[in-house]
CSV table of C-alpha atoms and ligand atoms in Angstrom, one decimal:
chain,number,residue,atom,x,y,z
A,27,UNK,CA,6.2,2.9,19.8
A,28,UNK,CA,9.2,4.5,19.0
A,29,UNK,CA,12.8,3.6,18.5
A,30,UNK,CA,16.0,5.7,18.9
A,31,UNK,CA,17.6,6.7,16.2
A,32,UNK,CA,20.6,4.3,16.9
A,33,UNK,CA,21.9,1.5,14.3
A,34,UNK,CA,19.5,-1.0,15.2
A,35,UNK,CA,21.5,-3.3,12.8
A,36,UNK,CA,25.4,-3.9,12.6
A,37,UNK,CA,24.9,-2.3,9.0
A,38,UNK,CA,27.3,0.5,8.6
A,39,UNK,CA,25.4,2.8,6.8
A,40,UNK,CA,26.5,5.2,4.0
A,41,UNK,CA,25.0,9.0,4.0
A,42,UNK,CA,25.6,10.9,1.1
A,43,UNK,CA,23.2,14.1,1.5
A,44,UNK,CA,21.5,15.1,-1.7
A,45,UNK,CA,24.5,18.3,-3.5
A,46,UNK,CA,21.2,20.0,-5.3
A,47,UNK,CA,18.0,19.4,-3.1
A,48,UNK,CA,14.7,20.6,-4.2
A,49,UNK,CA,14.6,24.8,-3.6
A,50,UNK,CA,12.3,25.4,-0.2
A,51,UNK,CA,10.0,27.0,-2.5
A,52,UNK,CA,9.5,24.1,-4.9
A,53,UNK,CA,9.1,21.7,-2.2
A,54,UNK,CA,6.7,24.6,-0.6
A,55,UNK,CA,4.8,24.2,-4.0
A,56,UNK,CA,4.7,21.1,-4.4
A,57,UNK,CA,3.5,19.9,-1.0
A,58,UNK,CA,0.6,22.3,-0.9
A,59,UNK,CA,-0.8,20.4,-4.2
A,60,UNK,CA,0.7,16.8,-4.0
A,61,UNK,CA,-1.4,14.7,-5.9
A,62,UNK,CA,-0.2,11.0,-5.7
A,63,UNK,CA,2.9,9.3,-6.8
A,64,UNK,CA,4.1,12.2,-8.5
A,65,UNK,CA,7.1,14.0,-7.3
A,66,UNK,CA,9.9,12.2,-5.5
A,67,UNK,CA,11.8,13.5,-2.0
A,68,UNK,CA,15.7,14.1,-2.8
A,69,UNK,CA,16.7,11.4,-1.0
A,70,UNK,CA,16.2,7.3,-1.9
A,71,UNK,CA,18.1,4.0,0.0
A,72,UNK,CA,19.4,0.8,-0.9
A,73,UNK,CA,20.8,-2.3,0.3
A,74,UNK,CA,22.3,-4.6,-1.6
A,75,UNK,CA,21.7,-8.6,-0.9
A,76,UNK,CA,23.8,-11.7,-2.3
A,77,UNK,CA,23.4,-15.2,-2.0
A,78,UNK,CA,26.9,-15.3,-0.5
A,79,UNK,CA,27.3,-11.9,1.4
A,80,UNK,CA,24.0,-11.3,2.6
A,81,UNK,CA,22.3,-8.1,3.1
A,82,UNK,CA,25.0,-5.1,3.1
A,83,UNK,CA,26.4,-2.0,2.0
A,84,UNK,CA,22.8,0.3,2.9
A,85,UNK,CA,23.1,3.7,1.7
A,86,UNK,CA,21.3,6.4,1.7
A,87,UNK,CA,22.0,8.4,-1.7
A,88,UNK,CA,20.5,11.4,-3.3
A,89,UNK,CA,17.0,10.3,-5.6
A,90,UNK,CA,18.0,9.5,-9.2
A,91,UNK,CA,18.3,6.7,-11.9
A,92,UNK,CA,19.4,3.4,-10.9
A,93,UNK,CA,21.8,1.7,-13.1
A,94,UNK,CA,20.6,-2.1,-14.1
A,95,UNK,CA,22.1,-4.5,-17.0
A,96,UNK,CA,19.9,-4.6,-19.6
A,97,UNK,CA,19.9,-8.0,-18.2
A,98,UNK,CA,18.9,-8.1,-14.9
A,99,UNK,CA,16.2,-10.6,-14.3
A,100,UNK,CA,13.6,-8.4,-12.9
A,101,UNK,CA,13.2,-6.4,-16.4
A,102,UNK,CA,12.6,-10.3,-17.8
A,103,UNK,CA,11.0,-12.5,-15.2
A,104,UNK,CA,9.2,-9.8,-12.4
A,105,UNK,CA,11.3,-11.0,-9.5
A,106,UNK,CA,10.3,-8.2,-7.4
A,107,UNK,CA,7.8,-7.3,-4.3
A,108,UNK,CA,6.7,-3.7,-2.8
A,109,UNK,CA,5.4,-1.9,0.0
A,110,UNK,CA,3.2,1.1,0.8
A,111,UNK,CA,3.0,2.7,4.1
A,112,UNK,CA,3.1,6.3,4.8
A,113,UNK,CA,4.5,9.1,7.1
A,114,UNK,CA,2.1,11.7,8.8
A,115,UNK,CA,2.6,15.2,10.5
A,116,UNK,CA,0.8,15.1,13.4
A,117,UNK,CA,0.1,19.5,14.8
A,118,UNK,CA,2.9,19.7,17.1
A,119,UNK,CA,4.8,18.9,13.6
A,120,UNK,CA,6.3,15.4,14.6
A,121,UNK,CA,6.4,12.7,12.2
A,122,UNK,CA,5.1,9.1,12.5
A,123,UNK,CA,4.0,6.2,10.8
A,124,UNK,CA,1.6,3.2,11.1
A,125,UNK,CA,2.2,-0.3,11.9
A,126,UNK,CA,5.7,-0.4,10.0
A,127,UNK,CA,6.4,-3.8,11.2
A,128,UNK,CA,3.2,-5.1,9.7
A,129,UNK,CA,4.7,-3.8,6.3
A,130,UNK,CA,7.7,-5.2,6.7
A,131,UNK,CA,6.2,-8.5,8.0
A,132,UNK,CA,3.8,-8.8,4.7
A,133,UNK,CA,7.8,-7.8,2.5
A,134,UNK,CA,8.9,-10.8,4.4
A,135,UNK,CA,6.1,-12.6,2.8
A,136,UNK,CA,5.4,-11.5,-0.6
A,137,UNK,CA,9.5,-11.8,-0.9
A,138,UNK,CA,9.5,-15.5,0.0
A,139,UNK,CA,6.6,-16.1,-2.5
A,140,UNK,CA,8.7,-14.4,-5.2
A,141,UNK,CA,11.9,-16.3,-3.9
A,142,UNK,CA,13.5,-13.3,-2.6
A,143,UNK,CA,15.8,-12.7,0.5
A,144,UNK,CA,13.9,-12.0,3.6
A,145,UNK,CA,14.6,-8.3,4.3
A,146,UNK,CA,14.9,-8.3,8.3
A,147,UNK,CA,12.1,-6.5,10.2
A,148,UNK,CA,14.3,-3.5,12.0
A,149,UNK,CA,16.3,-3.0,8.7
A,150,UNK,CA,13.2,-2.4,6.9
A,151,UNK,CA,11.9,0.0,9.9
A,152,UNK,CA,15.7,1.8,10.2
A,153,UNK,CA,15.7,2.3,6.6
A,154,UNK,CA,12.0,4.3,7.2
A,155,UNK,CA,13.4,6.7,10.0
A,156,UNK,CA,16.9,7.0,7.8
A,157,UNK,CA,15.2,8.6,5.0
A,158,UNK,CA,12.5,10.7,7.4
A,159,UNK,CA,16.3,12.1,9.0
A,160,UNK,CA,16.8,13.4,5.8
A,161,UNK,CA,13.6,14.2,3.8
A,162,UNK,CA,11.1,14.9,6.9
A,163,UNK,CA,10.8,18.6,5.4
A,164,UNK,CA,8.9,16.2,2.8
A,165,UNK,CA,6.1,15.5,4.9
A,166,UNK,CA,3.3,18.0,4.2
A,167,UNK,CA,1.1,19.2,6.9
A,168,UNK,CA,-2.3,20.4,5.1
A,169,UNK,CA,-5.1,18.2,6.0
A,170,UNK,CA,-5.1,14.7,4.7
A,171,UNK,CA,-2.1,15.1,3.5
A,172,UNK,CA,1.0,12.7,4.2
A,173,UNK,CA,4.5,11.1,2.6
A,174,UNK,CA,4.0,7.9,0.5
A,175,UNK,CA,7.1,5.4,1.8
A,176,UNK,CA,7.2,2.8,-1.3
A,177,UNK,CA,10.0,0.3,-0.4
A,178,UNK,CA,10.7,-2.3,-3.0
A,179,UNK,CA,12.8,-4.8,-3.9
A,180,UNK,CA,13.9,-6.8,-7.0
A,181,UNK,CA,16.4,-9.3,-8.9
A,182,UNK,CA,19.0,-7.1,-10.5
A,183,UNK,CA,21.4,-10.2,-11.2
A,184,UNK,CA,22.9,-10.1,-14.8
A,185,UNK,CA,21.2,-13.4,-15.8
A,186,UNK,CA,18.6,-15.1,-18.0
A,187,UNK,CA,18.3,-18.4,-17.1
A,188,UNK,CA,15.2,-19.0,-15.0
A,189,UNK,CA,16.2,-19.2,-11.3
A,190,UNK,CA,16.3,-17.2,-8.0
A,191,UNK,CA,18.5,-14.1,-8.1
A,192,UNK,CA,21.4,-14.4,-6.3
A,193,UNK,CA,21.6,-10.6,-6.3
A,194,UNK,CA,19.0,-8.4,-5.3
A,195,UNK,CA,18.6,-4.9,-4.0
A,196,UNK,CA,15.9,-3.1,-1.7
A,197,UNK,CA,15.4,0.6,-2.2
A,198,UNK,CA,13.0,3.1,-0.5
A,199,UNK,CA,11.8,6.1,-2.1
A,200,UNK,CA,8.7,8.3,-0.9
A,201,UNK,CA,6.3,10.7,-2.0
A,202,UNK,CA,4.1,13.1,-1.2
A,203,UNK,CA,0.6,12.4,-1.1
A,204,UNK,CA,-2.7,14.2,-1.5
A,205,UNK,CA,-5.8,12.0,-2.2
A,206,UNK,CA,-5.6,8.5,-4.6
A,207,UNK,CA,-8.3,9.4,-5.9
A,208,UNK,CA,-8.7,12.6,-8.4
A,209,UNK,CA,-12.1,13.0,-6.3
A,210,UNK,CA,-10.5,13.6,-3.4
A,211,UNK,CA,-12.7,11.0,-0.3
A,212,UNK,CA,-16.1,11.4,-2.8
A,213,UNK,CA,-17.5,8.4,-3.6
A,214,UNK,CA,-16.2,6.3,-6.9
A,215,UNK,CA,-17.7,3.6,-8.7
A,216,UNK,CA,-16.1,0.4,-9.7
A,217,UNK,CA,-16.0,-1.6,-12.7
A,218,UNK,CA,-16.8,-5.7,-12.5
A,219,UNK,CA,-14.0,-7.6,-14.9
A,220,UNK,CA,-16.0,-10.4,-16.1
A,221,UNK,CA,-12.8,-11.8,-18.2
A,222,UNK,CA,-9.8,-11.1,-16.4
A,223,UNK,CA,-8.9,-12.2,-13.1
A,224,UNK,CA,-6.1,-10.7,-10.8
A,225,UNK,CA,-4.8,-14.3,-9.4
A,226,UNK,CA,-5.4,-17.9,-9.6
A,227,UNK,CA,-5.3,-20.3,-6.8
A,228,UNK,CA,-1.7,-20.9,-5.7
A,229,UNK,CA,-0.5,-17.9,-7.5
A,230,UNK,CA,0.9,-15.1,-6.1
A,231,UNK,CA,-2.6,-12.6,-5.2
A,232,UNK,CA,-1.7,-12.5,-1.9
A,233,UNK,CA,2.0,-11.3,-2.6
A,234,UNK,CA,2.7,-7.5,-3.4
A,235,UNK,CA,4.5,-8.2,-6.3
A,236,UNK,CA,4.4,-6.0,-9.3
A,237,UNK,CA,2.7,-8.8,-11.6
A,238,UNK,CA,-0.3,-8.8,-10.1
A,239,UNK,CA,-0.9,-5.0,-10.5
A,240,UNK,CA,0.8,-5.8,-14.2
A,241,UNK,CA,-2.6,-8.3,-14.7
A,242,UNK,CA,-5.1,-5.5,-13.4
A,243,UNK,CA,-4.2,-2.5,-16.2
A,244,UNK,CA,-6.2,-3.9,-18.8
A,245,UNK,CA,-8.9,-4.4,-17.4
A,246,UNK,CA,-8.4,-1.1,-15.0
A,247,UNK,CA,-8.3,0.5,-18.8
A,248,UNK,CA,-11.8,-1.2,-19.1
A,249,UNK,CA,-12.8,0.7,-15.7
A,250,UNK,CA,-11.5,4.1,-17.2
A,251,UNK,CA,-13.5,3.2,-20.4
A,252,UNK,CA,-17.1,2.7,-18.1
A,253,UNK,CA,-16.1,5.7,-16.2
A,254,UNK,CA,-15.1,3.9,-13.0
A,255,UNK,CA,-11.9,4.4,-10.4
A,256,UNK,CA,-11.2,1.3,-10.5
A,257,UNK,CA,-11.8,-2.8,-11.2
A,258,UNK,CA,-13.1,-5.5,-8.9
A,259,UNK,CA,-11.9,-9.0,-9.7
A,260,UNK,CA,-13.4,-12.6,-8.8
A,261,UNK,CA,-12.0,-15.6,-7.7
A,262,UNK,CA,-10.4,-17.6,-11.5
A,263,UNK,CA,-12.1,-20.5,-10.0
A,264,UNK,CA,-16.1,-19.9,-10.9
A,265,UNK,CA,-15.7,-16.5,-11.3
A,266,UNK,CA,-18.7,-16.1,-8.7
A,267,UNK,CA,-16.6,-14.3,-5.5
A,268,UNK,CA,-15.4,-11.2,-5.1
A,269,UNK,CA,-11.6,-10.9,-4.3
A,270,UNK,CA,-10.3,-7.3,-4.1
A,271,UNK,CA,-9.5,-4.1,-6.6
A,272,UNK,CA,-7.1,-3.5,-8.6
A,273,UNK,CA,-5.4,-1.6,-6.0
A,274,UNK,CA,-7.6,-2.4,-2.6
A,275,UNK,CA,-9.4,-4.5,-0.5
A,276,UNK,CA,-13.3,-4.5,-0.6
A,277,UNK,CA,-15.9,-4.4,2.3
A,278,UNK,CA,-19.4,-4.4,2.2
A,279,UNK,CA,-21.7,-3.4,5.2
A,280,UNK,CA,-25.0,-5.0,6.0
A,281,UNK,CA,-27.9,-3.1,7.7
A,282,UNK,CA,-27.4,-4.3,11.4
A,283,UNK,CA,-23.9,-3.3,11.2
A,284,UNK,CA,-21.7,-6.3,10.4
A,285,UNK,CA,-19.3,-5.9,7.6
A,286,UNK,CA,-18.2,-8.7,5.4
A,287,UNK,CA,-15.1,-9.0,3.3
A,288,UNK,CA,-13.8,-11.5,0.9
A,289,UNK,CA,-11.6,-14.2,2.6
A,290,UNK,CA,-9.2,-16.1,-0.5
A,291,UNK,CA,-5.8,-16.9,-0.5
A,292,UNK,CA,-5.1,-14.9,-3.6
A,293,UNK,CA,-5.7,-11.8,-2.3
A,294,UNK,CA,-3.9,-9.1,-0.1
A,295,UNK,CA,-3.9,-9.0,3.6
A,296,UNK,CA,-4.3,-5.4,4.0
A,297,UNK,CA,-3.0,-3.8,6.9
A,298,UNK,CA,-5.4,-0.9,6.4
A,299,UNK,CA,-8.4,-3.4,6.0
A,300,UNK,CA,-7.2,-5.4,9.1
A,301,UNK,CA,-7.0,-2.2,11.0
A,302,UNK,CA,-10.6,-1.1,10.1
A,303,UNK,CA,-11.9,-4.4,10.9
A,304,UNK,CA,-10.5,-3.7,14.2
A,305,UNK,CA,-11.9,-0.1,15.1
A,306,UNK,CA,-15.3,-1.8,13.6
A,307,UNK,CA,-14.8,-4.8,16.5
A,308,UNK,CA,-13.8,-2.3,19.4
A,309,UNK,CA,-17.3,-0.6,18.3
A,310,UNK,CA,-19.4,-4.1,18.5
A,311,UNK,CA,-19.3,-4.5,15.0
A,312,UNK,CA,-20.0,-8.0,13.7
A,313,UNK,CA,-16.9,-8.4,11.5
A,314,UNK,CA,-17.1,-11.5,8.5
A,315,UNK,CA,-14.1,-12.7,6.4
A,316,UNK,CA,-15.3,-14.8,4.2
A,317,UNK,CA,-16.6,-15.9,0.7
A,318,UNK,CA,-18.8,-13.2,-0.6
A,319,UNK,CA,-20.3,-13.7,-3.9
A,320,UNK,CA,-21.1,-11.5,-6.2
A,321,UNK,CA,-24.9,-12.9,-5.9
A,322,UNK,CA,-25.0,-11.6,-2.5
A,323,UNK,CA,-24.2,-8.2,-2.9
A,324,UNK,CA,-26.6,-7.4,-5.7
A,325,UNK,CA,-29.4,-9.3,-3.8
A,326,UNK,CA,-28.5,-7.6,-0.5
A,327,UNK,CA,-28.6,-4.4,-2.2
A,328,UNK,CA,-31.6,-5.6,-3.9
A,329,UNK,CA,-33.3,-6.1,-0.6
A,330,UNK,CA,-31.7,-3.6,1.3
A,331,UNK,CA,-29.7,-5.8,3.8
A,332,UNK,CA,-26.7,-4.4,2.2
A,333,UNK,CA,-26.2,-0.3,2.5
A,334,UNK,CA,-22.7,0.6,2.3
A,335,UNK,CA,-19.7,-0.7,0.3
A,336,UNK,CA,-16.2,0.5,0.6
A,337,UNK,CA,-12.8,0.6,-0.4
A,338,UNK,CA,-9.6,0.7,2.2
A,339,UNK,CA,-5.9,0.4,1.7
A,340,UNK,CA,-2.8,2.7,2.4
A,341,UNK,CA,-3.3,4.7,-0.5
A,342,UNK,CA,-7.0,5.1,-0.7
A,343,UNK,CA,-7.5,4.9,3.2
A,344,UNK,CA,-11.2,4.4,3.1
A,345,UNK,CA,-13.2,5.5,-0.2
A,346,UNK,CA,-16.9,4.8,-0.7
A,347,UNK,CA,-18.1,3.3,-3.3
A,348,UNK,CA,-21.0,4.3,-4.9
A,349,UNK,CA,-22.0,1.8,-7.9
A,350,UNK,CA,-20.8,-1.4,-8.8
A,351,UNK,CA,-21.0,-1.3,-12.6
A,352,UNK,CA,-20.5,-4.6,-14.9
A,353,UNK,CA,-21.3,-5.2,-18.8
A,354,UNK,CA,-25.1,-5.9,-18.2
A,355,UNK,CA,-25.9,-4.3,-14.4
A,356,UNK,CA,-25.6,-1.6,-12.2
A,357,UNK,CA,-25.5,-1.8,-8.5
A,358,UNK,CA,-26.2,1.2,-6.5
A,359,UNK,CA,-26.2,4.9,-8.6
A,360,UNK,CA,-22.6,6.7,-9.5
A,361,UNK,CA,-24.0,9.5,-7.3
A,362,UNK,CA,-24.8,7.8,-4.2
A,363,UNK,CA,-23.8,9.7,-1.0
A,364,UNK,CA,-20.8,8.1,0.8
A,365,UNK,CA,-22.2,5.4,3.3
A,366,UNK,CA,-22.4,6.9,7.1
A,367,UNK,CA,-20.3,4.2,9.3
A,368,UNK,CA,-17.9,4.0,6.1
A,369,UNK,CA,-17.0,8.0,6.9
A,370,UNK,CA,-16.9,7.3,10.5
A,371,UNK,CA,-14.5,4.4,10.0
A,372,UNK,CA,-12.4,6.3,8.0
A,373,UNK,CA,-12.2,9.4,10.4
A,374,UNK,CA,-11.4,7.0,13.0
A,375,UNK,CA,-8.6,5.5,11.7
A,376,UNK,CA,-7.5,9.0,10.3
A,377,UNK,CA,-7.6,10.8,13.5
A,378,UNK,CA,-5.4,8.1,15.0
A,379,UNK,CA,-2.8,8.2,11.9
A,380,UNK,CA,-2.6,12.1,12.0
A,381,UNK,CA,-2.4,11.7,16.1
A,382,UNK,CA,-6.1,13.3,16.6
A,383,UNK,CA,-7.2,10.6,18.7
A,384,UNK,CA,-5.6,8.4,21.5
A,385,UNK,CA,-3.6,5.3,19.4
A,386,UNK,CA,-5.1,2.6,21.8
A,387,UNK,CA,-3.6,-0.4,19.9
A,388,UNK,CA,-0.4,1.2,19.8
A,389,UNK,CA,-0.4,1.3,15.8
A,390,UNK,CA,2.0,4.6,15.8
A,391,UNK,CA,5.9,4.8,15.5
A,392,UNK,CA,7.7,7.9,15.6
A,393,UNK,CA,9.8,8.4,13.1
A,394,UNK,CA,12.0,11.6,13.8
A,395,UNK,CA,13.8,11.2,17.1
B,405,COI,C1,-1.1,1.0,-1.5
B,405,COI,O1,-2.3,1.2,-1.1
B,405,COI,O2,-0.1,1.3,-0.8
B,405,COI,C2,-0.9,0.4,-2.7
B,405,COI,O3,0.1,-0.3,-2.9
B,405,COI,C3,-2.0,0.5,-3.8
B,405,COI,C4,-1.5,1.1,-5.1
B,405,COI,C5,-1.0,2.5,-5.0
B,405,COI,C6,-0.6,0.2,-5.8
């Protein structure tokens, strides 16, 4: 889909074009080895919200600090939700995303969980193609490569007592992007947390709020420690189901090709996950959400049912996992090949983001014109 690159808002927007951009041949340099959530394009937006003026005053401004009270609630409370989505060069060098509005329908979400103003839909995708009119030079072109778009927004009112903000700003800043992982698409292994969890019931797991990555570092430390990429967490209840990783939903895949993954109201509707579930459908794929327990996946690796396990989520797209490893077991071996259908899921989806394959659900927006 695309949308013209009109005010698709009655915002009247404020352009002030970075005075000291990055040289061509820093930005050359740095795009041909990007790593992940890094280095920063030179340009950022905002727009301001109040309880009595609404949303207003967007600007796009060149990248730098942001000034905040020492004060402002988020630094005290975590009033504050994010976003990840991402902007890819297709070869005849335009510049498109993937189901923005789906981001900007899951902000809507996590923001009302958090008790934050509802950041309207087209805002959200105009503040995407206002930055790309600026920074599109940012979007690297080697393969696999892309442009991290991390919107956010948070309480920046000057107050302690405990209540909703009644100021609150949403920014956009972006990022090139190589692989999450330092592996690049090789398998990783993952670390159980058998005392932590990520969420509780009727907490805020299935909001993109800062908190609940806040609750994962220790135990993500614990990952590090075992030499795994990253943590799986189960449900707070029994402590029996799996929920998701620190950073990304989980699916396993059984021998007659269904996959299964974790349904729980504390964790993250991925729009990554939901898309892969959908290529997997279009294929004849069984496709499960629902409780899996932890029992399940050692006995259907156990038994063989089982045979492929995988990661998916905007930054790590689709990553294998190799071994599930927790204080006293090991599931699979840290050097198992990646799983076959897990590649094939992942170049699928990859070859529609990067505009190698035809986008039959209409999942692409162009961003650049
Ligand atoms: C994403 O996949 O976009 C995420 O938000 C995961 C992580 C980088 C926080």
């Amino acid at each position: 889909m695309t949308i013209p690159l009109t005010d698709v808002t009655p915002l009247l927007w404020q352009v002030t074009p970075n005075p000291e951009p990055t040289s061509v041949e820093e930005r050359e340099k740095i795009l041909t080895d990007p790593g992940f959530g890094e280095h920063f394009t030179d340009h950022m937006i905002d727009i301001c919200w109040s309880a009595q003026g609404g949303w207003h005053r967007p600007r796009v401004s060149p990248y730098g600090p942001i000034q905040l009270e020492p004060s402002a609630a988020v630094l005290h409370y975590a009033q504050e939700v994010f976003e990840g989505l991402k902007a890819y060069r297709h070869a005849d060098g335009s510049i498109w995303t993937f189901r923005p509005e789906s981001n900007g329908r899951r902000m809507q979400r996590s923001a009302h969980r958090l008790a934050l103003p509802e950041l309207p839909v087209e805002y959200f995708v105009e503040s995407l193609r206002r930055l790309i009119a600026l920074d599109g030079d940012w979007v690297p072109s080697a393969p696999e490569t892309s442009l991290y778009l991390r919107p956010f927004m948070f309480a920046k009112e000057a107050f302690l007592g405990v209540r909703p903000a009644n100021k609150v700003a949403f920014y956009l800043i972006a990022s090139p992007a190589g692989a999450y992982f330092k592996g690049g698409i090789a398998p990783v292994s993952i670390w159980l947390s058998d005392q932590f969890s990520r969420a509780g019931v009727g907490g805020t797991g299935s909001a993109k709020t800062g908190g609940n990555y806040a609750a994962s570092l220790l135990p993500q430390s614990e990952a590090y420690e075992h030499g795994c990429a990253q943590v799986l967490f189960l449900d707070s209840n029994e402590g029996k189901y799996l929920e998701e990783l620190g950073g990304m939903n989980v699916v396993l895949v059984y021998s007659d090709g269904t996959l299964v993954t974790p349904a729980s109201d504390s964790i993250l509707e991925g729009v990554t996950l939901d898309s892969i579930l959908q290529l997997a459908r279009d294929r004849g794929h069984r496709v499960e959400q629902r409780p899996v327990s932890l029992d399940e996946w050692k006995a259907g690796v156990a038994s063989g049912d089982i045979v492929e396990a995988f990661a998916c989520g905007t930054a790590a797209v689709v990553t294998p996992i190799a071994q599930l490893k927790g204080r006293d077991f090991s599931i699979g071996a840290a050097d198992a090949p990646a799983g076959e259908l897990t590649m094939s899921l992942r170049q699928e989806l990859t070859d529609i983001q990067y505009g190698r394959a035809d986008d039959k659900h209409g999942w692409l927006t162009r961003l650049d014109s």
